[in-house]
Amino acid sequence: MASSSKIDSNAEDEAPQEEVEHFDDFTLASSWERFISEIEAVCRQWMANGPKNLLEKGAVHLEFSKNLYKVKSELKYASKSYCMEYYFEKTNNDSRVSDWNFNLHELQMCFGVNDFLVIAPQSASGVVLDAPEASKLLSAVAIALTNCSSLLPALVPVHDPSRKAYIGIQNMGTVFTRRFEADHIGTQVPVQLMHLEGLYELFISKFAYSTLDFSVHLFKVNFTMKLTYRTIPYDDDHDLQGTDAEITEPGGNPVSDTHNKVQWDDDCPWSEWYSAEDPIKGFELIALWSEKMIESSLQMAELENDSPHDAEKWILFPKFSQNLSDGSKGNQIGFSSQLHLLIDALDMSFEAQFIEDFVSVENTGPDNLKTSMIIPPPTVIDRVLKELFHEGVRDPDFAKGGHKSSRAIKGAPLQSLFAQFCLNCLWFGSCNIRAIAVLWIEFVREVRWCWEESQPLPKMPANGSIDLSTCLINQKLQMLAICIERKLELNEDYEDCIGSMDQASPHTKEEDSVAEDSDSSIMRTPSEDFEGKRDSPLTPENLHHSGITMLRYSSEPEEVVLADPKPSDCIRRGSVRVVGSMMLLKSNQEMHVPFTQDAPLMTEDMHEERLQAVEAFGDSFNFSAQLERDILSSDMSAFKAANPDAVFEDFIRWHSPGDWENDDAQENGSTNKLATVNPNNFWPPRGQLSQRMSEHGNLWRNIWNDAPALPASEQKPLLDPNREGEKVLHYLETIRPHQLLEQMVSTAFRASADTLNQTSYGGLKQMTTKMEQLYLTMASVLKPVQANRLSAGSEIFEDLRRLCGILEHVEKLLTVAASLHRKFLQAPRLSEAIFSDYYNFYIPRMRTGSVEDNVQMEFDKKQQVRTHERRVISNMFTTPTANQSWRKVLSMGNLLNGHEPILREIIFSMRDRVSGNHYAAHTPMVYQQEIETYRMYICGTSNDLRVALSVVSCD
């Protein structure tokens, strides 16, 4: 039992603990023994809890490993504080360290252990600098582990922290003990240790007699090796990219400024607006040599000359830019960042009534309109206008690049004039409201110049119908383009040409067929498209009461059974063809389908005005006819010209068959005889007008009476290009700022997505799905904007900003997909596998919007390279040039296209059976298996070297 005086001498050290325990344990003779007891108590508690309970009590997961956790406890001894950490695996990992598990802790790799303890002082250095103290500390831990029957290895950091040196011990039972030692050489590595032969001899020296000549003795040593190569960083590879630029320059002559860097995304669709950072900074290639038996230094020398292509396994590890996973905003320039600015401009657009108010120096608005919002110089404005109006005047292909879901967004097509204006605004100055106002005013001036000079409006179709699924500004510009084209046609002398070709004298029935064919070619002038008609002519569905069968007319004449009509004394003009077997009521003549003018084009607001007018006056038939008066009058005039003997009832039978009621007797009698009996037998047709058409003062009849017999080619056009063109310009010049910005936001989002959608990224299904989801989300969020339901300070602005965040994530993923696709054109499997891994790594960031604690910080997925893919990977390691300053003097072997490994890792080991040799105990056969008696882990390059040794001994 310890004396009382000895206990009193340590009273100060033990006072705090004695106050807690409330008793003196006289079985502990010293503070060192008490320290051992504390270590033992902590270890027993950890072992009793087991991995499962330790996880529940808050064990810390190590990020680089999927299976490794740690707990720690603070201890105190002789006025010094220590921290003991217990590293354990959640599940038993039976894989051997020599299999090069990439998720191992550095100490697991160094010493070939799974679970282990580390005890270190709580100081600035974190290491034990005094050798006796380190030995005493290690002894205390070893005794404590022995007392609690633990086989855990214990390690203590020693020496200078930069050396990463350790000493350690492990009790392997009643017979054997394993000791650990690790150290590091940072500079002046001996030449013999730069090569495999010297490293092999270093390992042999640990168990062979020092007087032996290692080169002439055979030692069977297990050897495995891992070499890591790194490609030249893409951002620093100026020379190689400059060389590629000379080779790929079209025309055969390289550009004069060959030292300029060629951007990786020069052929990507977004490169017209911005240059994205290559998300892949490079690749690391890990070449693995499986374990083999080495018997001499000569074998090691030969192995150093082997090519990495001789390795059993290749593992590829991509190095991604930190900006991709960085949760902070503003670290990249792209469509999403500029759309943020456009939304800010939309929010501010409610502060003024007119666009000019944001430009005028006398503006009484906020001061920030005059100070922080900079307008680019006139040279920049001229360049933008030149790109919009003087380059690419040809009609664009609006279907190109558009996604199938993009029409759900009420914007303008990507190649259209307004869409290009919106994209230019994103990059015009800082995309502030003042800069946008200035550019819009100049844009409208250029549009008016095109109108006044009758110049075609670029990037807008001058034919067809108005696309009502687009925004109103795009509809107006399309209307203006058509008006300019119509105005040009009216200015040309088409009338003389048509009149000379359309002159005809009275002719007989025998000449009608020839005249009809000539009419077909004469009447189709460039200014009139008579392929279709606003009101549908007779169809089988429309004639189900009359019993008359008739085909819808087309541009090609149809073969019909003609009656034998009497010759007419009038001139027939503007006829397309005969209407089946229909006969005129007042003469024994076939009814002819006339050429008619197309209905006048209308934009969305014009349709709404007409609809509101109809709703205001109810369902009045006469009012609807009044709105359609010009169209009805044109159709009636054309019908009269094609059917000189026609009456009002004939026109109704052709134009509105629902308003003609056939007699039942004729309907029943003609049903079965029409195909076999001469139609003249059923002339004249019997029937009557409907009630609404037969009313006194019917507006349709009044229009018929006033309509002259004129073919469509001689009529006044239904669309007045001068009037409609001026109305469009008035709309563009007086549009309210918030109405302009609302349409700009919808169009800019759609155009940005359509631009990104043109990116070539191979068959990456996740990216295709993500693009489809983006369009659906955009269509949903932008609906209130398209419906003009915005107001200053609306909650919709927050939705728009969140939409920008979603677009930013898609942009980042798209750059990854595009970069991988072009780098692995010959190995698409690798491209898909790497992108899938990165997609799963990045998705949590898309959900949270920021990097949270439970989100993996670093991408660490690796892909095994198949044999047929090695050539593609090898070509990525281009031969380094002489002026690349980071290159060192080559001093290691196993070169890959001139690249030495950036890291070489080797494991030497010796195994022996403990039965019947000097390691065996004289106790019953407990150890009858083969154990690893010597193990050395070597890691480093030609400039540094780390060596870790573990030795089993019988103590």
PDB file of N, CA, C and O in Angstrom, residues 65-111:
ATOM      1  N   SER A  65     -13.504   8.835 -45.791  1.00  0.00           N
ATOM      2  CA  SER A  65     -13.781   7.408 -45.706  1.00  0.00           C
ATOM      3  C   SER A  65     -15.257   7.177 -45.464  1.00  0.00           C
ATOM      4  O   SER A  65     -15.901   7.912 -44.704  1.00  0.00           O
ATOM      5  N   LYS A  66     -15.789   6.160 -46.102  1.00  0.00           N
ATOM      6  CA  LYS A  66     -17.194   5.825 -45.911  1.00  0.00           C
ATOM      7  C   LYS A  66     -17.423   5.031 -44.623  1.00  0.00           C
ATOM      8  O   LYS A  66     -18.534   4.973 -44.120  1.00  0.00           O
ATOM      9  N   ASN A  67     -16.353   4.440 -44.089  1.00  0.00           N
ATOM     10  CA  ASN A  67     -16.535   3.438 -43.033  1.00  0.00           C
ATOM     11  C   ASN A  67     -15.788   3.770 -41.754  1.00  0.00           C
ATOM     12  O   ASN A  67     -15.844   3.001 -40.804  1.00  0.00           O
ATOM     13  N   LEU A  68     -15.060   4.884 -41.716  1.00  0.00           N
ATOM     14  CA  LEU A  68     -14.193   5.173 -40.581  1.00  0.00           C
ATOM     15  C   LEU A  68     -14.772   6.309 -39.734  1.00  0.00           C
ATOM     16  O   LEU A  68     -15.171   7.347 -40.263  1.00  0.00           O
ATOM     17  N   TYR A  69     -14.803   6.070 -38.394  1.00  0.00           N
ATOM     18  CA  TYR A  69     -15.315   7.052 -37.442  1.00  0.00           C
ATOM     19  C   TYR A  69     -14.288   7.210 -36.322  1.00  0.00           C
ATOM     20  O   TYR A  69     -13.364   6.396 -36.178  1.00  0.00           O
ATOM     21  N   LYS A  70     -14.485   8.260 -35.517  1.00  0.00           N
ATOM     22  CA  LYS A  70     -13.573   8.430 -34.381  1.00  0.00           C
ATOM     23  C   LYS A  70     -14.308   9.063 -33.207  1.00  0.00           C
ATOM     24  O   LYS A  70     -15.276   9.820 -33.374  1.00  0.00           O
ATOM     25  N   VAL A  71     -13.840   8.694 -32.026  1.00  0.00           N
ATOM     26  CA  VAL A  71     -14.260   9.329 -30.773  1.00  0.00           C
ATOM     27  C   VAL A  71     -12.989   9.736 -30.041  1.00  0.00           C
ATOM     28  O   VAL A  71     -11.909   9.197 -30.307  1.00  0.00           O
ATOM     29  N   LYS A  72     -13.123  10.680 -29.143  1.00  0.00           N
ATOM     30  CA  LYS A  72     -11.931  11.133 -28.424  1.00  0.00           C
ATOM     31  C   LYS A  72     -12.267  11.426 -26.980  1.00  0.00           C
ATOM     32  O   LYS A  72     -13.427  11.652 -26.606  1.00  0.00           O
ATOM     33  N   SER A  73     -11.199  11.405 -26.194  1.00  0.00           N
ATOM     34  CA  SER A  73     -11.331  11.694 -24.771  1.00  0.00           C
ATOM     35  C   SER A  73     -10.099  12.467 -24.321  1.00  0.00           C
ATOM     36  O   SER A  73      -8.982  12.192 -24.783  1.00  0.00           O
ATOM     37  N   GLU A  74     -10.290  13.412 -23.431  1.00  0.00           N
ATOM     38  CA  GLU A  74      -9.193  14.230 -22.935  1.00  0.00           C
ATOM     39  C   GLU A  74      -8.691  13.658 -21.613  1.00  0.00           C
ATOM     40  O   GLU A  74      -9.481  13.293 -20.727  1.00  0.00           O
ATOM     41  N   LEU A  75      -7.371  13.568 -21.490  1.00  0.00           N
ATOM     42  CA  LEU A  75      -6.707  13.032 -20.294  1.00  0.00           C
ATOM     43  C   LEU A  75      -5.684  14.036 -19.812  1.00  0.00           C
ATOM     44  O   LEU A  75      -5.196  14.888 -20.566  1.00  0.00           O
ATOM     45  N   LYS A  76      -5.321  13.899 -18.514  1.00  0.00           N
ATOM     46  CA  LYS A  76      -4.344  14.808 -17.947  1.00  0.00           C
ATOM     47  C   LYS A  76      -3.322  14.026 -17.142  1.00  0.00           C
ATOM     48  O   LYS A  76      -3.669  13.111 -16.381  1.00  0.00           O
ATOM     49  N   TYR A  77      -2.055  14.396 -17.325  1.00  0.00           N
ATOM     50  CA  TYR A  77      -0.984  13.724 -16.597  1.00  0.00           C
ATOM     51  C   TYR A  77       0.160  14.710 -16.391  1.00  0.00           C
ATOM     52  O   TYR A  77       0.667  15.305 -17.359  1.00  0.00           O
ATOM     53  N   ALA A  78       0.505  14.873 -15.134  1.00  0.00           N
ATOM     54  CA  ALA A  78       1.645  15.723 -14.759  1.00  0.00           C
ATOM     55  C   ALA A  78       1.530  17.108 -15.384  1.00  0.00           C
ATOM     56  O   ALA A  78       2.426  17.586 -16.081  1.00  0.00           O
ATOM     57  N   SER A  79       0.401  17.746 -15.148  1.00  0.00           N
ATOM     58  CA  SER A  79       0.111  19.106 -15.605  1.00  0.00           C
ATOM     59  C   SER A  79       0.077  19.238 -17.126  1.00  0.00           C
ATOM     60  O   SER A  79       0.077  20.341 -17.656  1.00  0.00           O
ATOM     61  N   LYS A  80       0.070  18.117 -17.832  1.00  0.00           N
ATOM     62  CA  LYS A  80      -0.051  18.137 -19.286  1.00  0.00           C
ATOM     63  C   LYS A  80      -1.359  17.485 -19.714  1.00  0.00           C
ATOM     64  O   LYS A  80      -1.777  16.490 -19.111  1.00  0.00           O
ATOM     65  N   SER A  81      -1.949  18.046 -20.719  1.00  0.00           N
ATOM     66  CA  SER A  81      -3.211  17.512 -21.236  1.00  0.00           C
ATOM     67  C   SER A  81      -2.940  16.720 -22.512  1.00  0.00           C
ATOM     68  O   SER A  81      -2.134  17.135 -23.373  1.00  0.00           O
ATOM     69  N   TYR A  82      -3.618  15.599 -22.622  1.00  0.00           N
ATOM     70  CA  TYR A  82      -3.490  14.735 -23.790  1.00  0.00           C
ATOM     71  C   TYR A  82      -4.882  14.449 -24.362  1.00  0.00           C
ATOM     72  O   TYR A  82      -5.893  14.502 -23.638  1.00  0.00           O
ATOM     73  N   CYS A  83      -4.876  14.126 -25.627  1.00  0.00           N
ATOM     74  CA  CYS A  83      -6.117  13.748 -26.302  1.00  0.00           C
ATOM     75  C   CYS A  83      -5.927  12.356 -26.883  1.00  0.00           C
ATOM     76  O   CYS A  83      -4.988  12.127 -27.664  1.00  0.00           O
ATOM     77  N   MET A  84      -6.779  11.440 -26.498  1.00  0.00           N
ATOM     78  CA  MET A  84      -6.713  10.084 -27.028  1.00  0.00           C
ATOM     79  C   MET A  84      -7.892   9.887 -27.992  1.00  0.00           C
ATOM     80  O   MET A  84      -9.052  10.094 -27.610  1.00  0.00           O
ATOM     81  N   GLU A  85      -7.587   9.503 -29.211  1.00  0.00           N
ATOM     82  CA  GLU A  85      -8.598   9.311 -30.258  1.00  0.00           C
ATOM     83  C   GLU A  85      -8.659   7.842 -30.636  1.00  0.00           C
ATOM     84  O   GLU A  85      -7.608   7.201 -30.823  1.00  0.00           O
ATOM     85  N   TYR A  86      -9.859   7.362 -30.749  1.00  0.00           N
ATOM     86  CA  TYR A  86     -10.103   5.971 -31.132  1.00  0.00           C
ATOM     87  C   TYR A  86     -10.732   5.966 -32.521  1.00  0.00           C
ATOM     88  O   TYR A  86     -11.837   6.478 -32.716  1.00  0.00           O
ATOM     89  N   TYR A  87     -10.000   5.428 -33.489  1.00  0.00           N
ATOM     90  CA  TYR A  87     -10.474   5.320 -34.863  1.00  0.00           C
ATOM     91  C   TYR A  87     -10.997   3.899 -35.072  1.00  0.00           C
ATOM     92  O   TYR A  87     -10.263   2.924 -34.839  1.00  0.00           O
ATOM     93  N   PHE A  88     -12.242   3.792 -35.506  1.00  0.00           N
ATOM     94  CA  PHE A  88     -12.819   2.466 -35.691  1.00  0.00           C
ATOM     95  C   PHE A  88     -13.690   2.463 -36.948  1.00  0.00           C
ATOM     96  O   PHE A  88     -14.184   3.513 -37.395  1.00  0.00           O
ATOM     97  N   GLU A  89     -13.859   1.285 -37.490  1.00  0.00           N
ATOM     98  CA  GLU A  89     -14.692   1.109 -38.668  1.00  0.00           C
ATOM     99  C   GLU A  89     -16.074   0.640 -38.247  1.00  0.00           C
ATOM    100  O   GLU A  89     -16.210  -0.193 -37.345  1.00  0.00           O
ATOM    101  N   LYS A  90     -17.069   1.167 -38.929  1.00  0.00           N
ATOM    102  CA  LYS A  90     -18.450   0.829 -38.593  1.00  0.00           C
ATOM    103  C   LYS A  90     -18.720  -0.656 -38.817  1.00  0.00           C
ATOM    104  O   LYS A  90     -19.390  -1.316 -38.031  1.00  0.00           O
ATOM    105  N   THR A  91     -18.202  -1.159 -39.912  1.00  0.00           N
ATOM    106  CA  THR A  91     -18.325  -2.591 -40.220  1.00  0.00           C
ATOM    107  C   THR A  91     -16.937  -3.154 -40.422  1.00  0.00           C
ATOM    108  O   THR A  91     -16.002  -2.441 -40.798  1.00  0.00           O
ATOM    109  N   ASN A  92     -16.814  -4.426 -40.195  1.00  0.00           N
ATOM    110  CA  ASN A  92     -15.517  -5.070 -40.357  1.00  0.00           C
ATOM    111  C   ASN A  92     -15.091  -5.025 -41.809  1.00  0.00           C
ATOM    112  O   ASN A  92     -15.826  -5.448 -42.707  1.00  0.00           O
ATOM    113  N   ASN A  93     -13.894  -4.528 -42.039  1.00  0.00           N
ATOM    114  CA  ASN A  93     -13.358  -4.448 -43.390  1.00  0.00           C
ATOM    115  C   ASN A  93     -12.274  -5.502 -43.529  1.00  0.00           C
ATOM    116  O   ASN A  93     -11.180  -5.367 -42.997  1.00  0.00           O
ATOM    117  N   ASP A  94     -12.606  -6.556 -44.242  1.00  0.00           N
ATOM    118  CA  ASP A  94     -11.673  -7.672 -44.377  1.00  0.00           C
ATOM    119  C   ASP A  94     -10.687  -7.493 -45.523  1.00  0.00           C
ATOM    120  O   ASP A  94      -9.807  -8.310 -45.718  1.00  0.00           O
ATOM    121  N   SER A  95     -10.887  -6.435 -46.345  1.00  0.00           N
ATOM    122  CA  SER A  95      -9.983  -6.248 -47.480  1.00  0.00           C
ATOM    123  C   SER A  95      -8.598  -5.871 -46.983  1.00  0.00           C
ATOM    124  O   SER A  95      -8.435  -5.104 -46.035  1.00  0.00           O
ATOM    125  N   ARG A  96      -7.599  -6.397 -47.633  1.00  0.00           N
ATOM    126  CA  ARG A  96      -6.228  -6.144 -47.224  1.00  0.00           C
ATOM    127  C   ARG A  96      -5.789  -4.767 -47.675  1.00  0.00           C
ATOM    128  O   ARG A  96      -6.217  -4.250 -48.704  1.00  0.00           O
ATOM    129  N   VAL A  97      -4.927  -4.149 -46.895  1.00  0.00           N
ATOM    130  CA  VAL A  97      -4.432  -2.820 -47.223  1.00  0.00           C
ATOM    131  C   VAL A  97      -3.677  -2.831 -48.542  1.00  0.00           C
ATOM    132  O   VAL A  97      -3.674  -1.866 -49.285  1.00  0.00           O
ATOM    133  N   SER A  98      -3.048  -3.961 -48.855  1.00  0.00           N
ATOM    134  CA  SER A  98      -2.277  -4.035 -50.095  1.00  0.00           C
ATOM    135  C   SER A  98      -3.169  -3.979 -51.335  1.00  0.00           C
ATOM    136  O   SER A  98      -2.687  -3.862 -52.449  1.00  0.00           O
ATOM    137  N   ASP A  99      -4.489  -4.103 -51.127  1.00  0.00           N
ATOM    138  CA  ASP A  99      -5.405  -3.975 -52.248  1.00  0.00           C
ATOM    139  C   ASP A  99      -5.660  -2.513 -52.608  1.00  0.00           C
ATOM    140  O   ASP A  99      -6.471  -2.220 -53.476  1.00  0.00           O
ATOM    141  N   TRP A 100      -4.993  -1.624 -51.945  1.00  0.00           N
ATOM    142  CA  TRP A 100      -5.035  -0.200 -52.225  1.00  0.00           C
ATOM    143  C   TRP A 100      -6.452   0.362 -52.142  1.00  0.00           C
ATOM    144  O   TRP A 100      -6.987   0.910 -53.081  1.00  0.00           O
ATOM    145  N   ASN A 101      -7.038   0.197 -50.978  1.00  0.00           N
ATOM    146  CA  ASN A 101      -8.333   0.810 -50.714  1.00  0.00           C
ATOM    147  C   ASN A 101      -8.159   2.325 -50.660  1.00  0.00           C
ATOM    148  O   ASN A 101      -7.345   2.846 -49.897  1.00  0.00           O
ATOM    149  N   PHE A 102      -8.961   3.039 -51.469  1.00  0.00           N
ATOM    150  CA  PHE A 102      -8.774   4.483 -51.594  1.00  0.00           C
ATOM    151  C   PHE A 102      -9.424   5.269 -50.460  1.00  0.00           C
ATOM    152  O   PHE A 102      -9.276   6.484 -50.401  1.00  0.00           O
ATOM    153  N   ASN A 103     -10.129   4.584 -49.570  1.00  0.00           N
ATOM    154  CA  ASN A 103     -10.818   5.275 -48.485  1.00  0.00           C
ATOM    155  C   ASN A 103     -10.132   5.073 -47.142  1.00  0.00           C
ATOM    156  O   ASN A 103     -10.743   5.285 -46.103  1.00  0.00           O
ATOM    157  N   LEU A 104      -8.880   4.674 -47.157  1.00  0.00           N
ATOM    158  CA  LEU A 104      -8.171   4.406 -45.907  1.00  0.00           C
ATOM    159  C   LEU A 104      -7.571   5.677 -45.327  1.00  0.00           C
ATOM    160  O   LEU A 104      -7.183   6.604 -46.056  1.00  0.00           O
ATOM    161  N   HIS A 105      -7.479   5.696 -43.999  1.00  0.00           N
ATOM    162  CA  HIS A 105      -6.737   6.735 -43.303  1.00  0.00           C
ATOM    163  C   HIS A 105      -5.251   6.539 -43.576  1.00  0.00           C
ATOM    164  O   HIS A 105      -4.793   5.419 -43.830  1.00  0.00           O
ATOM    165  N   GLU A 106      -4.484   7.632 -43.518  1.00  0.00           N
ATOM    166  CA  GLU A 106      -3.059   7.515 -43.831  1.00  0.00           C
ATOM    167  C   GLU A 106      -2.342   6.564 -42.884  1.00  0.00           C
ATOM    168  O   GLU A 106      -1.410   5.857 -43.283  1.00  0.00           O
ATOM    169  N   LEU A 107      -2.754   6.483 -41.618  1.00  0.00           N
ATOM    170  CA  LEU A 107      -2.123   5.563 -40.681  1.00  0.00           C
ATOM    171  C   LEU A 107      -2.540   4.122 -40.939  1.00  0.00           C
ATOM    172  O   LEU A 107      -1.770   3.184 -40.688  1.00  0.00           O
ATOM    173  N   GLN A 108      -3.750   3.927 -41.445  1.00  0.00           N
ATOM    174  CA  GLN A 108      -4.144   2.581 -41.848  1.00  0.00           C
ATOM    175  C   GLN A 108      -3.282   2.102 -43.002  1.00  0.00           C
ATOM    176  O   GLN A 108      -2.872   0.925 -43.047  1.00  0.00           O
ATOM    177  N   MET A 109      -3.019   2.994 -43.942  1.00  0.00           N
ATOM    178  CA  MET A 109      -2.181   2.605 -45.067  1.00  0.00           C
ATOM    179  C   MET A 109      -0.733   2.399 -44.631  1.00  0.00           C
ATOM    180  O   MET A 109      -0.059   1.465 -45.102  1.00  0.00           O
ATOM    181  N   CYS A 110      -0.244   3.250 -43.747  1.00  0.00           N
ATOM    182  CA  CYS A 110       1.156   3.138 -43.332  1.00  0.00           C
ATOM    183  C   CYS A 110       1.438   1.825 -42.609  1.00  0.00           C
ATOM    184  O   CYS A 110       2.472   1.170 -42.868  1.00  0.00           O
ATOM    185  N   PHE A 111       0.574   1.429 -41.726  1.00  0.00           N
ATOM    186  CA  PHE A 111       0.888   0.305 -40.850  1.00  0.00           C
ATOM    187  C   PHE A 111       0.020  -0.919 -41.095  1.00  0.00           C
ATOM    188  O   PHE A 111       0.180  -1.925 -40.399  1.00  0.00           O
TER     189      PHE A 111
END
